[in-house]
Amino acid sequence: MKAQSSPKASEPLTWLELPSRPLRRNQVRLRVATAGVNPVDWKMRGYEFLGIAQRLLGPSGPIVVGIDVAGTVTEVGADVKGFALGDRVVGGTDFSKRERGSYAEEAIVAQENCAKLPDCVPFDTAAGLPVAGSTAWIALYEHGRLRERTSPKVLVLGAAGGVGHLAVQLAARVNAQVFGVCSTRNLAFVESLGATPLDYTKGDVSEAAKALGPFDIVLDCVGSAEYPRSFCQPQLKPDGIHVQIVPRASDLPFIALPGRTFTVLGRASQERLEGLVSAVASGELKVHIAERIPLAEAERAHAVSRGGKVVGKLVLVA
Ligand SMILES: NC(=O)c1ccc[n+]([C@@H]2O[C@H](COP(=O)([O-])OP(=O)(O)OC[C@H]3O[C@@H](n4cnc5c(N)ncnc54)[C@H](OP(=O)(O)O)[C@@H]3O)[C@@H](O)[C@H]2O)c1
């Protein structure tokens, strides 16, 4: 099969021919229709230790990045239940279990990490859900217990990006009052998602947020370099929580100890994906696609994502 990969992680992505791998008993093989782009895809390429881990643990040959995938089932493992040839599905590949990613003609996904797609949910929309949607889902509904709170208020930092724009909608659909921090050019977009927008390029956004809080959840989709704990914690209600998705080493003591700062690893379980797909099917959740880019241009997609200005999601089309 062909994959967008490179012999060395630091070299540009190009088409490489790689051998197909046999399925494990719990896996399905997909013909890739679309692959969502996440910053972790290009961050992985920069980490030399991932190259070493790949050599020691992974399949031989070049690394194939990409977690988000949507496509059609072409083969099912011996123990797979509930998926059949020809099914339309969305899923998340699992690099940590020695797998290859989704920037390829075919991808392998564990049945626990994928869900069926109804015909009303297009492949390009679906490919925006696994990492970004699961991250927002875990932060708000699992750590934040948003659905159990009364008249909740949520502050989303980085509300226009892949995770942020889904988080705003997932909060708004359970009747939270949502406030979204973004730059001037994205104010109307963030408002259209259901949030009151706050412009971080004009004035003191911390003071502006304090005047609107306190919040049940402060979800930081940008990073503690921009929004440190000293920004986030004073915004919280007494039982409020601060969720980080881009922790730095200096945050680790606060994450490790019991407290009000949590970090999230956005894993795409079947249950989360089914919840996300159902929200899309019912019209409560929209994936804003910034650009559909041919899979052959994955290197360009990474350059765009690295720029840090993507509004919604970038999707690669096979
Ligand atoms: N822990 C996890 O499991 C997990 C999961 C997904 C993502 N992440 C990480 O989370 C980060 C965000 O991911 P993403 O997919 O949402 O990225 P993204 O789509 O590339 O985010 C781009 C957005 O960030 C906004 N932004 C940049 N600086 C900002 C600031 N100072 N304040 C407010 N907004 C700002 C930009 O909006 P403006 O143009 O309006 O500034 C832009 O729309 C990445 O570092 C990613 O690696 C972690």
Coordinates of C-alpha atoms and ligand atoms in Angstrom, one line a residue:
M1 CA 0.0 0.0 0.0
K2 CA 1.1 3.6 -0.5
A3 CA 1.5 6.0 2.4
Q4 CA 2.5 9.6 2.8
S5 CA 5.7 9.0 4.8
S6 CA 9.4 9.6 4.8
P7 CA 12.4 7.4 5.4
K8 CA 13.5 9.8 8.2
A9 CA 11.0 11.7 10.4
S10 CA 12.6 15.0 9.6
E11 CA 12.4 14.6 5.7
P12 CA 9.4 15.8 3.7
L13 CA 6.4 13.5 3.4
T14 CA 6.1 11.8 0.0
W15 CA 4.4 8.6 -1.4
L16 CA 6.2 5.5 -0.2
E17 CA 5.2 1.9 -1.0
L18 CA 4.9 -0.1 2.3
P19 CA 3.9 -3.7 2.8
S20 CA 0.3 -4.2 4.2
R21 CA 0.3 -5.6 7.7
P22 CA -1.8 -8.5 8.9
L23 CA -4.8 -7.6 11.2
R24 CA -4.9 -8.5 14.9
R25 CA -8.0 -10.2 16.0
N26 CA -9.7 -7.0 17.3
Q27 CA -8.9 -4.8 14.3
V28 CA -10.5 -3.6 11.1
R29 CA -8.8 -2.5 8.0
L30 CA -10.1 0.6 6.2
R31 CA -9.8 2.0 2.8
V32 CA -9.0 5.6 3.8
A33 CA -11.3 8.2 2.5
T34 CA -10.2 11.1 4.7
A35 CA -7.6 11.7 7.4
G36 CA -7.9 14.6 9.8
V37 CA -4.8 16.7 10.6
N38 CA -3.9 17.3 14.2
P39 CA -0.8 19.3 15.5
V40 CA 0.4 16.0 17.1
D41 CA 0.9 14.6 13.6
W42 CA 3.7 17.1 12.9
K43 CA 4.9 17.2 16.5
M44 CA 5.5 13.5 16.3
R45 CA 7.8 14.0 13.3
G46 CA 10.0 16.3 15.3
Y47 CA 10.5 14.0 18.2
E48 CA 13.6 11.9 17.7
F49 CA 12.6 9.6 20.6
L50 CA 9.6 8.6 18.6
G51 CA 11.9 7.5 15.8
I52 CA 13.8 5.4 18.4
A53 CA 10.6 4.0 19.8
Q54 CA 9.4 3.1 16.3
R55 CA 12.6 1.2 15.7
L56 CA 12.3 -0.7 19.0
L57 CA 8.6 -1.3 19.2
G58 CA 6.9 -0.5 16.0
P59 CA 6.6 -2.1 12.6
S60 CA 9.8 -2.0 10.6
G61 CA 10.1 0.8 8.0
P62 CA 9.2 4.4 8.0
I63 CA 6.8 6.0 10.4
V64 CA 3.3 6.8 9.1
V65 CA 1.7 9.5 11.1
G66 CA -2.0 10.4 11.4
I67 CA -4.6 9.4 14.0
D68 CA -7.9 10.5 12.6
V69 CA -9.4 8.4 9.9
A70 CA -12.7 7.9 8.1
G71 CA -13.3 5.2 5.4
T72 CA -14.8 1.9 4.4
V73 CA -14.1 -1.4 6.0
T74 CA -12.2 -3.8 3.7
E75 CA -11.3 -6.6 6.2
V76 CA -12.3 -7.5 9.8
G77 CA -10.3 -9.3 12.4
A78 CA -11.4 -12.7 13.8
D79 CA -12.9 -11.3 17.0
V80 CA -14.5 -8.2 15.6
K81 CA -18.2 -7.8 16.4
G82 CA -20.5 -5.2 14.9
F83 CA -18.4 -4.2 11.9
A84 CA -18.7 -5.7 8.4
L85 CA -17.2 -5.3 5.0
G86 CA -18.4 -2.1 3.3
D87 CA -19.3 -0.3 6.6
R88 CA -18.6 3.4 6.7
V89 CA -16.6 4.1 9.9
V90 CA -14.6 6.8 11.7
G91 CA -11.8 5.9 14.0
G92 CA -8.5 6.7 15.6
T93 CA -5.3 4.8 14.9
D94 CA -3.1 3.9 17.8
F95 CA 0.6 4.6 17.4
S96 CA 1.4 3.5 20.9
K97 CA 0.4 -0.1 20.0
R98 CA 2.8 -0.5 17.2
E99 CA 0.4 0.6 14.5
R100 CA 0.8 2.8 11.5
G101 CA -1.2 6.0 11.1
S102 CA -3.8 7.2 8.7
Y103 CA -1.9 9.1 6.1
A104 CA -2.1 6.2 3.7
E105 CA -4.4 4.3 1.3
E106 CA -5.3 2.0 4.1
A107 CA -5.4 2.2 7.9
I108 CA -5.8 -0.3 10.7
V109 CA -8.0 0.6 13.7
A110 CA -9.0 -1.4 16.8
Q111 CA -12.8 -1.9 16.9
E112 CA -12.7 -0.3 20.4
N113 CA -11.5 2.9 18.7
C114 CA -14.0 3.2 15.9
A115 CA -17.7 3.8 15.3
K116 CA -20.1 3.4 12.4
L117 CA -21.0 6.4 10.3
P118 CA -24.6 7.0 9.1
D119 CA -24.9 8.0 5.5
C120 CA -25.8 11.6 6.6
V121 CA -22.3 12.1 8.1
P122 CA -19.8 12.7 5.3
F123 CA -16.3 11.3 5.5
D124 CA -14.6 14.7 5.6
T125 CA -16.8 15.8 8.6
A126 CA -16.1 12.6 10.4
A127 CA -12.3 12.9 10.0
G128 CA -12.4 16.0 12.1
L129 CA -13.8 14.2 15.1
P130 CA -11.5 11.5 16.6
V131 CA -8.7 13.5 18.4
A132 CA -10.2 17.0 18.6
G133 CA -13.8 15.8 19.4
S134 CA -12.7 13.2 22.0
T135 CA -10.4 15.7 23.7
A136 CA -13.3 18.2 24.0
W137 CA -15.7 15.4 25.1
I138 CA -13.3 14.1 27.8
A139 CA -12.5 17.6 29.1
L140 CA -16.2 18.8 29.3
Y141 CA -18.3 15.7 29.9
E142 CA -15.9 13.4 31.8
H143 CA -13.4 15.5 33.8
G144 CA -15.8 18.5 33.9
R145 CA -19.0 16.6 34.5
L146 CA -20.7 19.4 32.5
R147 CA -24.0 17.5 32.0
E148 CA -24.5 17.2 35.7
R149 CA -23.9 20.9 36.6
T150 CA -26.7 23.5 37.0
S151 CA -26.6 26.6 34.9
P152 CA -22.9 26.0 34.1
K153 CA -20.5 28.6 32.6
V154 CA -17.6 27.5 30.4
L155 CA -14.5 29.4 29.2
V156 CA -12.8 28.0 26.1
L157 CA -9.3 29.4 25.4
G158 CA -8.5 28.9 21.8
A159 CA -12.1 28.7 20.7
A160 CA -11.5 28.9 17.0
G161 CA -9.2 25.9 16.6
G162 CA -9.8 22.3 16.0
V163 CA -10.5 21.3 19.6
G164 CA -11.9 24.7 20.7
H165 CA -14.6 25.0 18.1
L166 CA -15.9 21.6 18.9
A167 CA -15.7 22.3 22.7
V168 CA -17.8 25.4 22.3
Q169 CA -20.5 23.5 20.6
L170 CA -20.4 20.5 22.9
A171 CA -20.8 22.9 25.9
A172 CA -23.6 24.9 24.2
R173 CA -25.6 21.8 23.4
V174 CA -26.0 21.0 27.1
N175 CA -27.1 24.5 27.8
A176 CA -23.9 25.9 29.2
Q177 CA -23.2 29.6 28.9
V178 CA -20.1 29.5 26.8
F179 CA -17.4 32.2 26.4
G180 CA -14.7 31.7 23.7
V181 CA -11.3 33.5 23.6
C182 CA -10.0 34.1 20.0
S183 CA -8.5 36.9 17.9
T184 CA -10.4 39.6 16.2
R185 CA -10.7 37.8 12.8
N186 CA -12.5 34.9 14.5
L187 CA -15.0 36.8 16.7
A188 CA -18.0 36.2 14.3
F189 CA -17.0 32.6 13.8
V190 CA -16.9 31.8 17.6
E191 CA -20.2 33.7 18.1
S192 CA -21.8 31.5 15.4
L193 CA -20.8 28.4 17.3
G194 CA -22.8 29.5 20.4
A195 CA -20.3 31.4 22.5
T196 CA -19.8 35.0 23.6
P197 CA -16.5 35.8 22.0
L198 CA -13.6 37.5 23.9
D199 CA -10.8 39.1 21.8
Y200 CA -7.4 38.3 23.3
T201 CA -5.7 40.8 21.0
K202 CA -7.6 43.8 22.5
G203 CA -7.2 44.8 26.2
D204 CA -6.8 42.5 29.2
V205 CA -8.7 39.3 28.4
S206 CA -8.1 38.0 31.9
E207 CA -10.0 41.0 33.4
A208 CA -12.7 40.7 30.7
A209 CA -13.2 37.0 31.6
K210 CA -13.3 37.7 35.3
A211 CA -16.1 40.1 34.8
L212 CA -18.1 37.3 33.1
G213 CA -17.2 34.4 35.4
P214 CA -16.7 32.6 37.6
F215 CA -16.6 29.4 35.5
D216 CA -17.3 25.8 36.1
I217 CA -14.7 24.8 33.5
V218 CA -11.8 26.7 32.0
L219 CA -10.6 24.6 29.0
D220 CA -7.3 25.7 27.7
C221 CA -6.8 24.6 24.1
V222 CA -3.7 26.9 23.6
G223 CA -1.2 26.1 26.3
S224 CA 0.1 27.2 29.6
A225 CA 2.8 29.4 28.1
E226 CA 0.0 31.6 26.9
Y227 CA -2.5 30.9 29.7
P228 CA -0.7 29.9 32.9
R229 CA -2.4 28.6 36.0
S230 CA -2.3 32.2 37.4
F231 CA -4.6 33.1 34.5
C232 CA -6.9 30.1 34.7
Q233 CA -7.4 29.3 38.4
P234 CA -8.7 32.7 39.6
Q235 CA -11.5 32.3 36.9
L236 CA -13.0 29.2 38.6
K237 CA -16.0 28.6 40.8
P238 CA -15.1 26.8 44.1
D239 CA -16.0 23.5 42.4
G240 CA -14.7 24.5 39.0
I241 CA -11.9 22.8 37.1
H242 CA -9.1 23.9 34.8
V243 CA -8.4 21.5 31.9
Q244 CA -5.1 21.7 30.0
I245 CA -4.5 19.9 26.7
V246 CA -1.0 21.3 26.1
P247 CA 0.8 20.8 29.4
R248 CA 4.5 21.8 29.9
A249 CA 7.0 20.2 32.2
S250 CA 6.4 22.9 34.8
D251 CA 2.7 21.9 35.0
L252 CA 3.4 18.3 35.9
P253 CA 3.4 18.8 39.7
F254 CA 0.0 20.3 39.6
I255 CA -1.4 17.6 37.3
A256 CA 0.1 14.8 39.3
L257 CA -1.3 16.1 42.7
P258 CA -5.0 16.1 43.4
G259 CA -6.4 19.5 42.7
R260 CA -8.3 21.5 40.1
T261 CA -6.0 21.3 37.1
F262 CA -6.4 18.3 34.9
T263 CA -4.8 17.2 31.6
V264 CA -6.5 15.2 28.9
L265 CA -5.3 12.7 26.4
G266 CA -7.8 12.7 23.6
R267 CA -8.3 9.0 22.9
A268 CA -11.1 8.1 20.5
S269 CA -13.1 5.4 22.2
Q270 CA -16.1 3.8 20.5
E271 CA -18.5 5.4 23.0
R272 CA -17.1 8.9 22.6
L273 CA -17.1 8.6 18.8
E274 CA -20.7 7.3 18.8
G275 CA -21.6 10.3 20.9
L276 CA -19.8 12.7 18.6
V277 CA -21.3 11.1 15.4
S278 CA -24.8 11.2 16.9
A279 CA -24.4 14.9 17.7
V280 CA -23.3 15.6 14.1
A281 CA -26.2 13.5 12.7
S282 CA -28.7 15.5 14.8
G283 CA -27.2 18.8 13.7
E284 CA -26.0 19.8 17.2
L285 CA -22.3 19.6 16.2
K286 CA -20.7 20.9 13.0
V287 CA -17.1 20.3 12.0
H288 CA -15.9 23.5 10.3
I289 CA -13.5 22.4 7.6
A290 CA -10.8 25.1 7.0
E291 CA -9.5 23.3 4.0
R292 CA -9.7 19.9 2.2
I293 CA -6.2 19.1 1.1
P294 CA -5.3 16.1 -1.2
L295 CA -3.5 13.4 0.8
A296 CA -0.6 13.7 -1.7
E297 CA -0.1 17.2 -0.2
A298 CA 0.2 16.1 3.4
E299 CA 3.5 18.1 3.8
R300 CA 1.7 21.3 2.8
A301 CA -1.1 20.5 5.3
H302 CA 1.5 20.2 8.1
A303 CA 3.0 23.6 7.1
V304 CA -0.5 25.1 7.3
S305 CA -1.1 23.5 10.7
R306 CA 2.3 24.6 12.1
G307 CA 1.3 28.2 11.3
G308 CA -1.1 27.9 14.3
K309 CA -4.0 29.8 12.6
V310 CA -6.3 27.0 11.4
V311 CA -9.9 27.8 12.0
G312 CA -11.7 24.5 12.7
K313 CA -10.1 21.4 11.0
L314 CA -7.8 20.6 8.1
V315 CA -8.8 17.4 6.4
L316 CA -6.7 15.3 4.0
V317 CA -8.7 13.6 1.2
A318 CA -7.4 10.4 -0.3
Ligands
LIG1 N1 -3.9 16.5 25.0 C1 -4.5 16.1 23.8 O1 -5.0 15.0 23.8 C2 -4.6 17.0 22.7 C3 -5.6 16.8 21.7 C4 -5.7 17.7 20.7 C5 -4.8 18.8 20.6 N2 -3.9 18.9 21.5 C6 -3.0 20.1 21.4 O2 -3.8 21.3 21.7 C7 -3.4 22.3 20.9 C8 -4.5 22.8 20.0 O3 -4.9 21.8 19.1 P1 -5.9 22.2 17.9 O4 -6.1 21.0 17.1 O5 -7.1 22.9 18.5 O6 -5.0 23.3 17.2 P2 -5.3 24.3 16.0 O7 -6.6 23.9 15.4 O8 -4.1 24.3 15.2 O9 -5.5 25.7 16.8 C9 -5.4 26.8 16.0 C10 -6.2 27.9 16.7 O10 -5.5 28.4 17.9 C11 -5.9 29.7 18.1 N3 -5.0 30.4 18.9 C12 -3.6 30.5 18.8 N4 -3.1 31.3 19.8 C13 -4.1 31.7 20.6 C14 -4.3 32.5 21.8 N5 -3.2 33.0 22.3 N6 -5.5 32.6 22.3 C15 -6.6 32.1 21.8 N7 -6.5 31.3 20.6 C16 -5.3 31.1 20.0 C17 -6.0 30.3 16.7 O11 -7.1 31.2 16.7 P3 -6.8 32.8 16.5 O12 -6.3 32.9 15.1 O13 -8.1 33.4 16.8 O14 -5.7 33.2 17.5 C18 -6.3 29.1 15.8 O15 -7.7 29.1 15.3 C19 -2.2 21.8 20.1 O16 -1.0 22.2 20.7 C20 -2.4 20.3 20.1 O17 -1.2 19.6 19.9 C21 -3.7 18.1 22.6

